[in-house]
Amino acid sequence: MQATLLTRATLAVAEKDLEYMALGSNELPPELRGYRMAREGLLDNENMAKHGFTGSSGERYRQAGRINGYSREFAPPSGTPAEDGANFVAATVAHLFESPEAVSRWMRDIFLKDFEGHVGKSMGQGSQLISVSPLSPAGFFDEAVALRVLQGSAKGLASSTVIDFRVGRILGVVFVGTVGDHQRLELATELGQTLEKRIVRVALGAA
């Protein structure tokens, strides 16, 4: 019953509400305290496609049921050494979809399959996708999936830990980028659970 009520609440969420779902710097986990906002804004389907894999398009995303999103990215203070094991970016994103079912299909058929299907291929700007490893996130209210993504370039290795989770027709996404070959599931989970709570609060307030 609780899940049904929350799902219904997300039906009242509008695009203007997404800005209030993405976390602010004061809500980041202790490990990321001191990080400053590097970039934020609406993330429409066309902008998503520009930064997506080859073959991505705004029309593809619209057909998948995605309406819009809002993103905030954070970076450590300038001058922080970019040494092996250092986290160089953290982000939270709230995406609005047409239905909860569209969120599930996106997680399975676009997020997971796109990454898995591009291993060994170029990601642009001289970077190559070396490997993708599935992770098992725990502690989320509903469906959640996660990946550890390893990229290589002339500058060396960089890894990203990414979690996608569903709250009704909202897709919450968090990622942590780290210098070198590392995994940050515990940190990403802490970040994701905080984002999930904020999404729920905003959704209930919109209903």
GROMACS .gro file of C-alpha atoms in nm:
model
  207
    1MET     CA    1   0.000   0.000   0.000
    2GLN     CA    2   0.280   0.241   0.089
    3ALA     CA    3   0.448   0.181  -0.247
    4THR     CA    4   0.118   0.242  -0.427
    5LEU     CA    5   0.060   0.571  -0.246
    6LEU     CA    6   0.412   0.690  -0.323
    7THR     CA    7   0.378   0.592  -0.688
    8ARG     CA    8   0.054   0.789  -0.706
    9ALA     CA    9   0.225   1.087  -0.546
   10THR     CA   10   0.487   1.092  -0.822
   11LEU     CA   11   0.209   1.129  -1.081
   12ALA     CA   12   0.163   1.486  -0.953
   13VAL     CA   13   0.532   1.573  -0.995
   14ALA     CA   14   0.597   1.832  -1.268
   15GLU     CA   15   0.917   1.928  -1.449
   16LYS     CA   16   0.953   2.235  -1.227
   17ASP     CA   17   0.981   2.007  -0.921
   18LEU     CA   18   1.294   1.830  -1.045
   19GLU     CA   19   1.523   2.116  -0.942
   20TYR     CA   20   1.423   2.060  -0.578
   21MET     CA   21   1.502   1.688  -0.593
   22ALA     CA   22   1.871   1.704  -0.689
   23LEU     CA   23   2.083   1.741  -0.376
   24GLY     CA   24   2.265   2.053  -0.264
   25SER     CA   25   2.625   2.064  -0.138
   26ASN     CA   26   2.507   2.076   0.226
   27GLU     CA   27   2.341   1.734   0.181
   28LEU     CA   28   2.646   1.545   0.056
   29PRO     CA   29   2.790   1.261   0.269
   30PRO     CA   30   3.074   1.352   0.508
   31GLU     CA   31   3.333   1.208   0.269
   32LEU     CA   32   3.226   1.466   0.011
   33ARG     CA   33   3.187   1.765   0.243
   34GLY     CA   34   3.373   2.064   0.108
   35TYR     CA   35   3.292   1.972  -0.249
   36ARG     CA   36   3.156   2.267  -0.445
   37MET     CA   37   2.889   2.276  -0.711
   38ALA     CA   38   3.059   2.258  -1.049
   39ARG     CA   39   2.754   2.241  -1.275
   40GLU     CA   40   2.376   2.225  -1.251
   41GLY     CA   41   2.074   2.261  -1.474
   42LEU     CA   42   1.791   2.103  -1.664
   43LEU     CA   43   1.891   1.795  -1.860
   44ASP     CA   44   1.651   1.762  -2.151
   45ASN     CA   45   1.652   1.473  -2.396
   46GLU     CA   46   1.863   1.652  -2.655
   47ASN     CA   47   2.136   1.740  -2.404
   48MET     CA   48   2.129   1.385  -2.269
   49ALA     CA   49   2.181   1.253  -2.621
   50LYS     CA   50   2.476   1.487  -2.685
   51HIS     CA   51   2.663   1.329  -2.395
   52GLY     CA   52   2.536   0.977  -2.458
   53PHE     CA   53   2.674   0.688  -2.661
   54THR     CA   54   2.687   0.686  -3.040
   55GLY     CA   55   2.336   0.649  -3.178
   56SER     CA   56   2.169   0.828  -2.889
   57SER     CA   57   1.904   1.083  -2.979
   58GLY     CA   58   1.645   1.297  -2.809
   59GLU     CA   59   1.377   1.110  -3.002
   60ARG     CA   60   1.500   0.775  -2.872
   61TYR     CA   61   1.477   0.901  -2.516
   62ARG     CA   62   1.132   1.049  -2.570
   63GLN     CA   63   1.011   0.717  -2.708
   64ALA     CA   64   1.151   0.554  -2.395
   65GLY     CA   65   0.916   0.771  -2.189
   66ARG     CA   66   1.170   1.018  -2.054
   67ILE     CA   67   1.035   1.373  -2.010
   68ASN     CA   68   1.313   1.579  -1.850
   69GLY     CA   69   1.572   1.582  -1.574
   70TYR     CA   70   1.774   1.804  -1.343
   71SER     CA   71   2.138   1.749  -1.254
   72ARG     CA   72   2.386   1.884  -0.999
   73GLU     CA   73   2.755   1.794  -1.013
   74PHE     CA   74   3.009   1.860  -0.740
   75ALA     CA   75   3.388   1.872  -0.747
   76PRO     CA   76   3.655   1.896  -0.476
   77PRO     CA   77   3.809   2.236  -0.399
   78SER     CA   78   4.051   2.360  -0.662
   79GLY     CA   79   4.406   2.254  -0.592
   80THR     CA   80   4.307   1.912  -0.455
   81PRO     CA   81   4.559   1.656  -0.589
   82ALA     CA   82   4.416   1.427  -0.858
   83GLU     CA   83   4.600   1.124  -0.725
   84ASP     CA   84   4.507   0.759  -0.752
   85GLY     CA   85   4.197   0.687  -0.543
   86ALA     CA   86   4.082   1.050  -0.529
   87ASN     CA   87   3.715   1.119  -0.602
   88PHE     CA   88   3.707   1.395  -0.862
   89VAL     CA   89   3.330   1.431  -0.917
   90ALA     CA   90   2.999   1.338  -0.754
   91ALA     CA   91   2.655   1.401  -0.897
   92THR     CA   92   2.284   1.352  -0.832
   93VAL     CA   93   2.017   1.358  -1.103
   94ALA     CA   94   1.638   1.334  -1.094
   95HIS     CA   95   1.467   1.224  -1.417
   96LEU     CA   96   1.093   1.246  -1.479
   97PHE     CA   97   0.930   0.968  -1.685
   98GLU     CA   98   0.581   0.907  -1.817
   99SER     CA   99   0.528   0.602  -1.594
  100PRO     CA  100   0.701   0.378  -1.338
  101GLU     CA  101   0.716   0.107  -1.605
  102ALA     CA  102   0.914   0.342  -1.832
  103VAL     CA  103   1.166   0.392  -1.552
  104SER     CA  104   1.218   0.016  -1.519
  105ARG     CA  105   1.261  -0.027  -1.894
  106TRP     CA  106   1.514   0.256  -1.901
  107MET     CA  107   1.720   0.102  -1.623
  108ARG     CA  108   1.724  -0.235  -1.795
  109ASP     CA  109   1.722  -0.158  -2.168
  110ILE     CA  110   1.912   0.172  -2.188
  111PHE     CA  111   2.132   0.220  -1.880
  112LEU     CA  112   2.257  -0.137  -1.841
  113LYS     CA  113   2.251  -0.248  -2.204
  114ASP     CA  114   2.409   0.068  -2.346
  115PHE     CA  115   2.708   0.044  -2.114
  116GLU     CA  116   2.749  -0.330  -2.159
  117GLY     CA  117   2.720  -0.296  -2.537
  118HIS     CA  118   2.995  -0.035  -2.564
  119VAL     CA  119   3.279  -0.209  -2.381
  120GLY     CA  120   3.596  -0.169  -2.585
  121LYS     CA  121   3.458   0.125  -2.781
  122SER     CA  122   3.542   0.495  -2.783
  123MET     CA  123   3.355   0.727  -2.549
  124GLY     CA  124   3.485   1.037  -2.728
  125GLN     CA  125   3.754   1.288  -2.631
  126GLY     CA  126   4.020   1.019  -2.650
  127SER     CA  127   3.857   0.796  -2.389
  128GLN     CA  128   3.776   0.426  -2.420
  129LEU     CA  129   3.529   0.217  -2.219
  130ILE     CA  130   3.747  -0.063  -2.083
  131SER     CA  131   3.508  -0.263  -1.866
  132VAL     CA  132   3.166  -0.262  -1.701
  133SER     CA  133   3.096  -0.456  -1.381
  134PRO     CA  134   2.747  -0.500  -1.234
  135LEU     CA  135   2.706  -0.416  -0.865
  136SER     CA  136   2.430  -0.501  -0.617
  137PRO     CA  137   2.304  -0.189  -0.439
  138ALA     CA  138   2.103  -0.246  -0.121
  139GLY     CA  139   1.879  -0.043   0.105
  140PHE     CA  140   1.664   0.131  -0.157
  141PHE     CA  141   1.287   0.154  -0.135
  142ASP     CA  142   1.221   0.003  -0.478
  143GLU     CA  143   1.413  -0.127  -0.777
  144ALA     CA  144   1.782  -0.030  -0.802
  145VAL     CA  145   2.072  -0.128  -1.029
  146ALA     CA  146   2.437  -0.024  -1.033
  147LEU     CA  147   2.754  -0.045  -1.240
  148ARG     CA  148   3.124   0.017  -1.195
  149VAL     CA  149   3.255   0.164  -1.520
  150LEU     CA  150   3.628   0.176  -1.603
  151GLN     CA  151   3.758   0.416  -1.871
  152GLY     CA  152   4.105   0.471  -2.006
  153SER     CA  153   4.269   0.761  -2.185
  154ALA     CA  154   4.614   0.912  -2.237
  155LYS     CA  155   4.577   1.062  -1.889
  156GLY     CA  156   4.531   0.719  -1.730
  157LEU     CA  157   4.242   0.525  -1.577
  158ALA     CA  158   3.923   0.663  -1.425
  159SER     CA  159   3.633   0.472  -1.276
  160SER     CA  160   3.271   0.564  -1.211
  161THR     CA  161   3.031   0.401  -0.968
  162VAL     CA  162   2.674   0.464  -1.088
  163ILE     CA  163   2.342   0.376  -0.921
  164ASP     CA  164   1.999   0.405  -1.085
  165PHE     CA  165   1.692   0.366  -0.863
  166ARG     CA  166   1.318   0.407  -0.905
  167VAL     CA  167   1.070   0.611  -0.702
  168GLY     CA  168   0.740   0.579  -0.886
  169ARG     CA  169   0.787   0.756  -1.219
  170ILE     CA  170   1.106   0.928  -1.099
  171LEU     CA  171   1.448   0.786  -1.182
  172GLY     CA  172   1.714   0.886  -0.933
  173VAL     CA  173   2.076   0.860  -1.046
  174VAL     CA  174   2.398   0.913  -0.850
  175PHE     CA  175   2.754   0.867  -0.959
  176VAL     CA  176   3.100   0.907  -0.812
  177GLY     CA  177   3.404   0.945  -1.038
  178THR     CA  178   3.740   0.828  -0.904
  179VAL     CA  179   4.096   0.848  -1.035
  180GLY     CA  180   4.225   0.498  -1.111
  181ASP     CA  181   4.062   0.155  -1.095
  182HIS     CA  182   3.832   0.172  -0.792
  183GLN     CA  183   3.478   0.107  -0.676
  184ARG     CA  184   3.273   0.340  -0.453
  185LEU     CA  185   2.949   0.148  -0.397
  186GLU     CA  186   2.926   0.232  -0.027
  187LEU     CA  187   2.969   0.606  -0.088
  188ALA     CA  188   2.735   0.605  -0.389
  189THR     CA  189   2.473   0.418  -0.186
  190GLU     CA  190   2.490   0.676   0.093
  191LEU     CA  191   2.452   0.952  -0.166
  192GLY     CA  192   2.168   0.766  -0.338
  193GLN     CA  193   1.970   0.702  -0.021
  194THR     CA  194   1.988   1.072   0.065
  195LEU     CA  195   1.867   1.157  -0.286
  196GLU     CA  196   1.586   0.902  -0.253
  197LYS     CA  197   1.461   1.063   0.068
  198ARG     CA  198   1.462   1.408  -0.094
  199ILE     CA  199   1.273   1.278  -0.401
  200VAL     CA  200   1.009   1.127  -0.171
  201ARG     CA  201   0.968   1.451   0.025
  202VAL     CA  202   0.926   1.658  -0.290
  203ALA     CA  203   0.686   1.406  -0.445
  204LEU     CA  204   0.466   1.397  -0.135
  205GLY     CA  205   0.466   1.777  -0.126
  206ALA     CA  206   0.357   1.794  -0.489
  207ALA     CA  207   0.073   1.545  -0.447
   0.00000   0.00000   0.00000
